[in-house]
XYZ file of C-alpha atoms in Angstrom:
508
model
C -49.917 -33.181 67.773
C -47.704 -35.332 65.392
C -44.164 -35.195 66.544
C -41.332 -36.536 63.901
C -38.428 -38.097 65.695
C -35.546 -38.821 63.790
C -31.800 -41.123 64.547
C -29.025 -40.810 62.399
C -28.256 -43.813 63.516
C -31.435 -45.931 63.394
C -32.091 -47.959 60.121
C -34.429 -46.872 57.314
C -37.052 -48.354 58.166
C -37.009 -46.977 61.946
C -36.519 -43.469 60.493
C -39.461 -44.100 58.720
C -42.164 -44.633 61.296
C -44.184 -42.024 62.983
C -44.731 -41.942 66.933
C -48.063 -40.755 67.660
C -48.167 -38.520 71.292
C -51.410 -40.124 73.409
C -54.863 -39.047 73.217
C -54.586 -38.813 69.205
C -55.821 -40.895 66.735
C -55.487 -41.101 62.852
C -58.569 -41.474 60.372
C -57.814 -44.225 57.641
C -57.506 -42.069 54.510
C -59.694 -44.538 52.557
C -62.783 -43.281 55.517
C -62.351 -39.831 53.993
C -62.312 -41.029 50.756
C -58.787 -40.096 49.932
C -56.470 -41.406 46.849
C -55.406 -44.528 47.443
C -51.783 -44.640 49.924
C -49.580 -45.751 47.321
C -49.893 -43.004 45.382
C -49.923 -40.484 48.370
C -46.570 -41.722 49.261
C -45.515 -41.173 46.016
C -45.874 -37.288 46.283
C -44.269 -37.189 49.832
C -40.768 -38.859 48.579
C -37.181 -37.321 48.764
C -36.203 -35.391 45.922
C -32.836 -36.407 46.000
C -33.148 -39.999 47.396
C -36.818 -40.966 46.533
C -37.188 -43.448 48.854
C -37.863 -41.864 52.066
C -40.454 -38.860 52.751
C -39.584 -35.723 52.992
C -39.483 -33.923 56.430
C -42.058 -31.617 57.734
C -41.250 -28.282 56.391
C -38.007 -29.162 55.013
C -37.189 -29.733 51.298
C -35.387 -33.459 51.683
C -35.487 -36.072 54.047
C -33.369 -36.033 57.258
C -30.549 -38.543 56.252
C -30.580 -36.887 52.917
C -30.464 -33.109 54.702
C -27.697 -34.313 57.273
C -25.495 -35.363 54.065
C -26.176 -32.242 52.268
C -25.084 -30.149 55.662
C -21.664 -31.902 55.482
C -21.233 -31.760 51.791
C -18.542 -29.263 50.890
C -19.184 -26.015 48.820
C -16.975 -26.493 46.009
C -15.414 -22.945 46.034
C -12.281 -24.148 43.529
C -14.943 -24.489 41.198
C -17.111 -21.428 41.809
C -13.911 -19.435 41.601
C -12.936 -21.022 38.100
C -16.621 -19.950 37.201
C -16.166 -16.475 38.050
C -12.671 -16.218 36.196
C -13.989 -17.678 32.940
C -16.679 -15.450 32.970
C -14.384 -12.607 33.543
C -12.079 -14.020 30.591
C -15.231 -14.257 28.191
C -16.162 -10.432 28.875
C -12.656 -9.251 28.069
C -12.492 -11.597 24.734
C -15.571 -10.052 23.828
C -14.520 -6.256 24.604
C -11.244 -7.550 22.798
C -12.895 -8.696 19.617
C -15.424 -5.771 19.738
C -12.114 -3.387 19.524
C -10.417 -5.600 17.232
C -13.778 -5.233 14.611
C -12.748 -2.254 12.918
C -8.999 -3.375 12.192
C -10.447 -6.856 11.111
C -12.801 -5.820 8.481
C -9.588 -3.370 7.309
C -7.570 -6.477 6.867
C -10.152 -8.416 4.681
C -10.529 -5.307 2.021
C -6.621 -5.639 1.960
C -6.624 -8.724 1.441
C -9.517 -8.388 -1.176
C -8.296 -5.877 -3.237
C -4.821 -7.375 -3.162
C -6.199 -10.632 -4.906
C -7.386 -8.068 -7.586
C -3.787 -6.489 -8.099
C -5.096 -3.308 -6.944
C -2.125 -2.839 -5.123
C -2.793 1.254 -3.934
C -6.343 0.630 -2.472
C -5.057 -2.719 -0.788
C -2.034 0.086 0.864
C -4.885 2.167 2.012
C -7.014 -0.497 3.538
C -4.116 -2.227 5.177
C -3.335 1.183 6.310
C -6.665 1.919 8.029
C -5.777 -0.869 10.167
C -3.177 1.211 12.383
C -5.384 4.174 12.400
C -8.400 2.572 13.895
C -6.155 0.843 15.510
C -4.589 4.137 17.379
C -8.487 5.545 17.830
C -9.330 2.899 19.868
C -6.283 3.174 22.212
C -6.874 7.194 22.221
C -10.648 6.492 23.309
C -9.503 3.981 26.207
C -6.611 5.684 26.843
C -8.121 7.056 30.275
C -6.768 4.631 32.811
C -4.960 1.601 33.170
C -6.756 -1.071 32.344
C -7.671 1.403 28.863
C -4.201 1.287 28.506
C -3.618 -2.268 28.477
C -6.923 -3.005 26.591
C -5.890 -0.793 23.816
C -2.308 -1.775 23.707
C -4.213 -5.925 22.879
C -5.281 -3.701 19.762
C -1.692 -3.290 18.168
C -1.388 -4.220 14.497
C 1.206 -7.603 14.570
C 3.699 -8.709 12.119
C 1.497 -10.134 9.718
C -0.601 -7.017 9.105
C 3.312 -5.211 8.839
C 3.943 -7.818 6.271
C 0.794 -7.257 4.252
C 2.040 -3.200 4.178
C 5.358 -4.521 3.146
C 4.296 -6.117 0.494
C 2.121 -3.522 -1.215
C 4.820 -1.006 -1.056
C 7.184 -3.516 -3.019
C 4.151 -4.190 -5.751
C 3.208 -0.145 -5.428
C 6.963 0.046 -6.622
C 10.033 -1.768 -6.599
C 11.930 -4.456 -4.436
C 14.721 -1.766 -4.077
C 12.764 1.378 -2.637
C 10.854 -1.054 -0.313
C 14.027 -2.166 1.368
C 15.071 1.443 1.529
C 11.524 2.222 3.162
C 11.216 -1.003 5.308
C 10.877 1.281 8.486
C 7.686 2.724 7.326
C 6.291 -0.723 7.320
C 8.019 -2.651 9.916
C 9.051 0.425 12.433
C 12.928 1.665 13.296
C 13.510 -1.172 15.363
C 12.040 -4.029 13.717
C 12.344 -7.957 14.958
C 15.008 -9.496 13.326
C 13.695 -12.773 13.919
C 10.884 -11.702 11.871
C 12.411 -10.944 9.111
C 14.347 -13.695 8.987
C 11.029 -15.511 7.981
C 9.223 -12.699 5.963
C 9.609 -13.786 2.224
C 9.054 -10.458 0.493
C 11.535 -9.146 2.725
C 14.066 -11.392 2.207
C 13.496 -11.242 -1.326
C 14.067 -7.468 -1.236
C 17.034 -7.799 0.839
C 18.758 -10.208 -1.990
C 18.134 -7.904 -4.505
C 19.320 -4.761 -2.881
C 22.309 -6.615 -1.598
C 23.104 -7.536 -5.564
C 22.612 -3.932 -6.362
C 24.632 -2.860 -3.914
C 27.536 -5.225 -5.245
C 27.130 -3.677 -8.653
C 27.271 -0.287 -8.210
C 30.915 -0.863 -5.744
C 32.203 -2.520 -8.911
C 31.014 0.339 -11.049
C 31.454 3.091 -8.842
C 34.577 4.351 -10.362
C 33.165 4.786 -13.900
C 29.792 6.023 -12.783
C 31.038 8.946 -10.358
C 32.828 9.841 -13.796
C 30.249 10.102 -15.815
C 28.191 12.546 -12.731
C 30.660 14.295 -12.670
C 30.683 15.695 -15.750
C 29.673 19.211 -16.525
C 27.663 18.312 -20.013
C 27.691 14.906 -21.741
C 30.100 14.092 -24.159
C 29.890 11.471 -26.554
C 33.319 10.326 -26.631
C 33.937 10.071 -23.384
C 30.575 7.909 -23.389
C 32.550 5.485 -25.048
C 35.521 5.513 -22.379
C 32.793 4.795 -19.942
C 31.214 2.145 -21.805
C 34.500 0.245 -21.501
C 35.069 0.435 -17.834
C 31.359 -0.577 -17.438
C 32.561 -3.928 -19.348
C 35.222 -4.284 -17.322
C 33.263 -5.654 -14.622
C 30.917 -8.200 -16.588
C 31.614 -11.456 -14.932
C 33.466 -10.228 -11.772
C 32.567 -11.122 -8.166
C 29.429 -10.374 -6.777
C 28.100 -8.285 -10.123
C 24.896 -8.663 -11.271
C 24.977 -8.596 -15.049
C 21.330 -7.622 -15.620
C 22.069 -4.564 -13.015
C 25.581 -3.913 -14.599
C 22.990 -3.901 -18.041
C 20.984 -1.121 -16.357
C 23.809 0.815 -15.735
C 25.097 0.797 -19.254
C 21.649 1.350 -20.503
C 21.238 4.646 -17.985
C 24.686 5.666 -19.751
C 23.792 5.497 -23.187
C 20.525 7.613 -22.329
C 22.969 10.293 -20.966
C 25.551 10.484 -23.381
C 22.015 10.164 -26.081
C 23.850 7.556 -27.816
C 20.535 6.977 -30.172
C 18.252 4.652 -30.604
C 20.347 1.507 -31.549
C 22.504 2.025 -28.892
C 19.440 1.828 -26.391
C 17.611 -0.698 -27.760
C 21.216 -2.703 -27.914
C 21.491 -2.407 -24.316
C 18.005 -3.576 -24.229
C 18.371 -6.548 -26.081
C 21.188 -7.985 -23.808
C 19.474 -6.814 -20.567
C 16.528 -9.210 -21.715
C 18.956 -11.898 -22.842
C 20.487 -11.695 -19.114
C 17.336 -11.324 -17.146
C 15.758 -14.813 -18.903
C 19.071 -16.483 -18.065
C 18.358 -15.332 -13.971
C 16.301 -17.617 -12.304
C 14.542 -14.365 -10.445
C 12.279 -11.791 -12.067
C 13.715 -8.487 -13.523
C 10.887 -7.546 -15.296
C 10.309 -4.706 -12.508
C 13.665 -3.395 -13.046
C 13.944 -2.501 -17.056
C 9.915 -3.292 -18.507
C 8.762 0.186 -18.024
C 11.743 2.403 -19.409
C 11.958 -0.526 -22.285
C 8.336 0.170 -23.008
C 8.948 4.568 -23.025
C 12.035 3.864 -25.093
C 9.838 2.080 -27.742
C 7.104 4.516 -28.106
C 9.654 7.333 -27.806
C 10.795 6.092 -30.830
C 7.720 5.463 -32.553
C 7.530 1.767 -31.479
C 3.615 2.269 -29.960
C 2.342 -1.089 -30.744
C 4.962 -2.755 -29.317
C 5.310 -0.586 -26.114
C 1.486 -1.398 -25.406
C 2.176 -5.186 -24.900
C 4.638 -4.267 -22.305
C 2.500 -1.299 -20.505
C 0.119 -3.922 -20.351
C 1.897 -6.560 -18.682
C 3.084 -4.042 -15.956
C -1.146 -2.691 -16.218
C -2.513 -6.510 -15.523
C 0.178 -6.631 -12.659
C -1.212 -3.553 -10.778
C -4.362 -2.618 -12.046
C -4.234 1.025 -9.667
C -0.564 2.134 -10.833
C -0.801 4.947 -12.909
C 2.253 5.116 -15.282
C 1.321 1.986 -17.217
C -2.323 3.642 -18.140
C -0.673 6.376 -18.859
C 2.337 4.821 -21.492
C -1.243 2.800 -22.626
C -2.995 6.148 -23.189
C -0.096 7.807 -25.114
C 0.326 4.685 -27.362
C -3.224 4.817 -28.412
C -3.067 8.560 -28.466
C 0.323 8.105 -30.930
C -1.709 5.580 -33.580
C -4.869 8.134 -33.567
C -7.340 6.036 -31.491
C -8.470 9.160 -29.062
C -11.730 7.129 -28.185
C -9.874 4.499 -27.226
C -7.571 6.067 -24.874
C -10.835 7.891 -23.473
C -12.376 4.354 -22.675
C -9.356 3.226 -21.278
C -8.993 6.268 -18.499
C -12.398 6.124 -18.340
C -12.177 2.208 -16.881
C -9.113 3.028 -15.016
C -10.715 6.090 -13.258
C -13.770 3.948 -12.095
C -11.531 1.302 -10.948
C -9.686 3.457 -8.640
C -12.035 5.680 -6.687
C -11.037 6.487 -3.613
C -14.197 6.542 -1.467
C -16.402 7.188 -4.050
C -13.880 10.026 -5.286
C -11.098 10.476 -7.773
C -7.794 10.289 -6.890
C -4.676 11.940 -7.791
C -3.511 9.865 -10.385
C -7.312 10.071 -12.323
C -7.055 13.558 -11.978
C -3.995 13.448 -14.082
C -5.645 11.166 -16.332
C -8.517 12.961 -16.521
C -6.599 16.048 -17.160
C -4.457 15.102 -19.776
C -6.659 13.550 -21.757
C -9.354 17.076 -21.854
C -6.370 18.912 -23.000
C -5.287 16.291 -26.031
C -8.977 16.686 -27.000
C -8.151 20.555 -27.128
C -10.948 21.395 -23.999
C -8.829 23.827 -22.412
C -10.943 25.465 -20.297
C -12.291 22.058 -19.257
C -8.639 20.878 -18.404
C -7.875 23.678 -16.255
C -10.909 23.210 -14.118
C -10.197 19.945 -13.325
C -6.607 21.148 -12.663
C -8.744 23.437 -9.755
C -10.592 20.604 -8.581
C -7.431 18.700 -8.146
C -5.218 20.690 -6.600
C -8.301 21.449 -4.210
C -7.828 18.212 -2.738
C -4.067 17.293 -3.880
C -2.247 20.662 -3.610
C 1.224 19.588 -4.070
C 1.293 17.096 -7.123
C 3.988 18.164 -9.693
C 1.378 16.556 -12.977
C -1.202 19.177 -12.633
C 1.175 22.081 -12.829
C 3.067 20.747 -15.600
C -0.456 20.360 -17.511
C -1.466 23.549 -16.934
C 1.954 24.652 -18.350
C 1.631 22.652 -21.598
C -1.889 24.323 -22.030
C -0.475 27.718 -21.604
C 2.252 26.271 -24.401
C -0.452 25.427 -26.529
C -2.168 28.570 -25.980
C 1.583 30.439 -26.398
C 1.048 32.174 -23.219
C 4.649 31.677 -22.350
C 4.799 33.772 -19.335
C 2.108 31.428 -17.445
C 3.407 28.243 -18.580
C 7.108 29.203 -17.418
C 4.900 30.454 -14.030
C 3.500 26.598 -13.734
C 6.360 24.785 -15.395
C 8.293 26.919 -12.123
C 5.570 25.510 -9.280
C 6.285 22.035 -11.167
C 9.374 22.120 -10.273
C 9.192 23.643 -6.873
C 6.873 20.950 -5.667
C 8.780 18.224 -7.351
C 11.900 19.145 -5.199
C 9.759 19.670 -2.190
C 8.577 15.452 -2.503
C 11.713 14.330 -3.190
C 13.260 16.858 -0.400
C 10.393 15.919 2.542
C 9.322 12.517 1.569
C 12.591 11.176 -0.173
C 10.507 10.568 -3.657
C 13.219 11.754 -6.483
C 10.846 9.935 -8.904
C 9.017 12.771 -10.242
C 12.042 15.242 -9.853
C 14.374 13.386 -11.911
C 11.834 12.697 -14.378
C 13.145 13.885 -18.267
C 9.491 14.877 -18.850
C 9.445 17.543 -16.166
C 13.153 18.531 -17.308
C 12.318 18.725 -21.051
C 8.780 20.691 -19.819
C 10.872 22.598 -17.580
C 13.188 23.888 -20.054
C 10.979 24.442 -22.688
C 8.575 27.066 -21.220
C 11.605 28.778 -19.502
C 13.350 29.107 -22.897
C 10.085 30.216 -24.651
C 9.430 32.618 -21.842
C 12.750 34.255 -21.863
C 12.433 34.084 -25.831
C 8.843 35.561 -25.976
C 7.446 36.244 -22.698
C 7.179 39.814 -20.653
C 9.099 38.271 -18.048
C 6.961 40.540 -15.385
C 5.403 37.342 -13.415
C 6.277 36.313 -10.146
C 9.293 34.194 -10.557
C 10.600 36.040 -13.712
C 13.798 36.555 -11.769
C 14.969 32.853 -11.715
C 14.518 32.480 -15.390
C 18.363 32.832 -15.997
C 19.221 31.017 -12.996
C 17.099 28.251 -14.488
C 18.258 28.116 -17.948
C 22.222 28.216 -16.879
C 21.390 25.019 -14.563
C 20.214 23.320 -18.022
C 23.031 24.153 -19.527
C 24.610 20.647 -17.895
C 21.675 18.415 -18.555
C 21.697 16.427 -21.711
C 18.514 17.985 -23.626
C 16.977 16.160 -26.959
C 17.553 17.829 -30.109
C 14.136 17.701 -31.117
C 13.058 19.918 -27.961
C 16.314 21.920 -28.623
C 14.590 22.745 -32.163
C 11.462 23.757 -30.766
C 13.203 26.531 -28.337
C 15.010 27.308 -31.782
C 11.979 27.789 -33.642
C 12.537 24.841 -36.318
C 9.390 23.553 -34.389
C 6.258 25.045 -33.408
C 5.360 24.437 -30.009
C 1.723 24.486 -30.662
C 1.938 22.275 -33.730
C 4.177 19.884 -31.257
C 1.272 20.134 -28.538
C -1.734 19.237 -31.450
C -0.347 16.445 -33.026
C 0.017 12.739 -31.803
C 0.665 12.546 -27.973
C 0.538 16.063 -27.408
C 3.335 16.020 -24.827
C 6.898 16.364 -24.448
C 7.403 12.236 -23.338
């Protein structure tokens, strides 16, 4: 029997022999015809030394084995392992959660490089929603909690919000509304370094300034019961007054005295006066006012007739938000004014396919839509798109003011003071629960408004279901500063259905 001895302590060479115990004998291995020894001994060596052979039934030799038994286990290591695999899980559940609100961002930040301001709101929008799904699905222990709360829209998507509400409408309403983007309780710091909001800020702050140094002359001219032309003047003097004093901005302080010749109806070359030095003063500013006066500047100029002229500016307010709605509409009722009905088609047509909302229309081509079926005289095609709409929009003021001009058109005076009623009603309900005046201050729903109710009260039954108001309505419109052409149709010098037939078929 071979026995293998082996010293620690002994050189290589010692370690390397084999003691044979007596009586035994080894065969050469070329007698048995084996490979030659070299190469035997090649197969036999240490793995990790390769110099000496490897022990009977062991893997390594035994100096080689006796330095692996006092080699450390390197647990610092092995620990570090196990944490970075733990870290890589939870970056991977992390990004998995984060997907959804990632690929929200991008159409954001997509559709904002195409101007399409609304659908970038919506997609920025989705962000907090998923966003609030995922924490509601983990939301089932502790660790859910925590892993959910990683999902939290940050600062920059707030920022990307921010900014379409200030394209969507104006710098001043999106300071006003910088809660709904930012929260209540937002981090100053952060806005410190926001640029829209900062922008926002100076402007609001410059309004602000105006309207202290104008207060006096504007709470005047509120305050009166019905407008009076004289006293117009009066006011248009203390508005002066204040050009060039501390803190006033004159294209603001222009704005104001342009908003005061529209109330006292001063005419057209008093408007278009006001007009001319609110331009004059916004080039001379080294910031943009163009947000401020270009749209009522472009419905003063086809109110007047000036249709051409108000499409360069619609379209320069169109190209800078290719989803906002009033622009396509001022384009629509320019082309509508010059006789091109085809070409206001096409151009709701392209504006509706533009702005689908998930494959859908929305609100504002509904009103498109809408409008456009009634100019062309399809009644009955107009009102059941105004069923379709409200279907899925029930509370927009447009659709019941269009079904009031069709009953106009139709002289069915008692359902078009009925609509002209819910116009109204839902109008005060937005600006009432979502602090939107836009549409409720609007002269188009006030000159709609008090046209059916006169006609009604003229030539209706008066047996519908808000019949009762009718006088209520008509002595609140006593006070509100009513064009003479609408005054003539209510006095029969105009037809109401010739009015609704010809040209832009509205009361803009």
């Amino acid at each position: 029997m071979i026995k293998e001895t082996f010293d620690p302590h002994a050189s290589d060479d010692d370690n390397e022999s084999i003691t044979l115990e007596k009586g035994e004998e080894t065969e050469s291995a070329a007698a048995v015809g084996e490979e030659p020894a070299e190469e035997a001994l090649e197969e036999g060596l240490c793995p990790r030394c390769k110099k000496r052979k490897v022990a009977k039934k062991h893997d390594y030799c035994y100096r080689c084995e006796d330095e692996l038994r006092r080699t450390k286990i390197p647990l610092t290591g092995i620990i570090c392992a196990v944490l970075a695999i733990a870290v890589s899980i939870i970056c991977v559940v992390i990004v998995a959660l984060d997907l959804a609100p990632a690929i929200s961002v991008v159409k954001g930040d997509m559709y904002a490089i195409q101007n399409n301001w609304f659908a970038a709101h919506s997609a920025y929008a989705e962000v907090q929603t998923s966003a609030t799904e995922v924490q509601n699905a983990l939301a089932t222990n502790k660790v859910g909690l925590f892993l959910g709360s990683l999902t939290n829209p940050g600062y920059g998507v707030k920022s990307k919000i921010y900014n379409t509400v200030m394209h969507i409408y104006d710098p001043l309403r999106a300071y006003q509304n910088s809660a709904y983007a930012f929260g209540e309780s937002p981090d100053e710091r952060y806005l410190k370094t926001d640029k829209n909001y900062q922008l926002c800020e100076k402007y609001y702050n410059r309004f602000q300034d105006t309207y202290l140094a104008v207060q006096e002359p504007v709470d005047l001219m509120q305050g009166m019961e019905k407008p009076d032309k004289s006293e117009g003047e009066k006011l248009f003097k203390l508005l002066e007054e204040s050009r060039g004093a501390e803190k006033v901005d004159d294209v603001f302080l222009d704005y104001f005295i342009y908003t005061a010749a529209t109330y006292f109806d001063l005419g057209e070359e008093k408007i278009f006066e006001c007009f001319d030095q609110m331009k004059k003063d916004a080039e001379a500013s080294e910031d943009d006012y163009t947000w401020l006066y270009y749209k009522d500047y472009a419905d003063e100029l086809l109110r007047y007739g000036h249709g051409e002229e108000a499409a360069t500016y619609y379209q320069k307010l169109a190209d800078r938000d290719i989803s906002a709605y009033d622009p396509v509409r001022g384009l629509m009722n320019a082309k509508l004014l010059a006789g091109d009905v085809d070409g206001a088609d096409k151009l709701v047509d392209a504006f509706c396919r533009e702005n689908l909302i998930n494959g859908e229309n929305s609100d504002s081509n509904y009103s498109l839509l809408i409008n456009m079926a009634r100019v062309k005289g399809d009644f009955e095609e107009a009102l059941d798109l105004i069923e379709e709409a409200q279907s899925k929009y029930a509370s927009v003021p447009e659709y019941y003011r269009q079904k009031c001009l069709i009953y106009l058109a139709q002289e069915n005076y008692d359902q078009a003071f009925e609509a002209a009623a819910l116009c109204e009603q839902n109008a005060y309900y937005i600006a009432s629960y979502y602090g939107d005046a836009t549409y409720y201050t609007s002269d188009i729903l006030m000159s709609t408004v008090y046209i059916a109710t006169s006609l009604c009260d003229k030539y209706g039954k008066k047996d519908t279901e808000n019949a009762q108001y009718i006088s209520e309505i008509l002595e609140d419109y006593k006070t509100l500063n009513i064009r003479q052409e609408f005054r003539d149709i209510v006095s029969g010098k105009t037809k109401v259905t010739d009015y609704l037939r010809e040209g832009v078929c509205d009361f803009i």
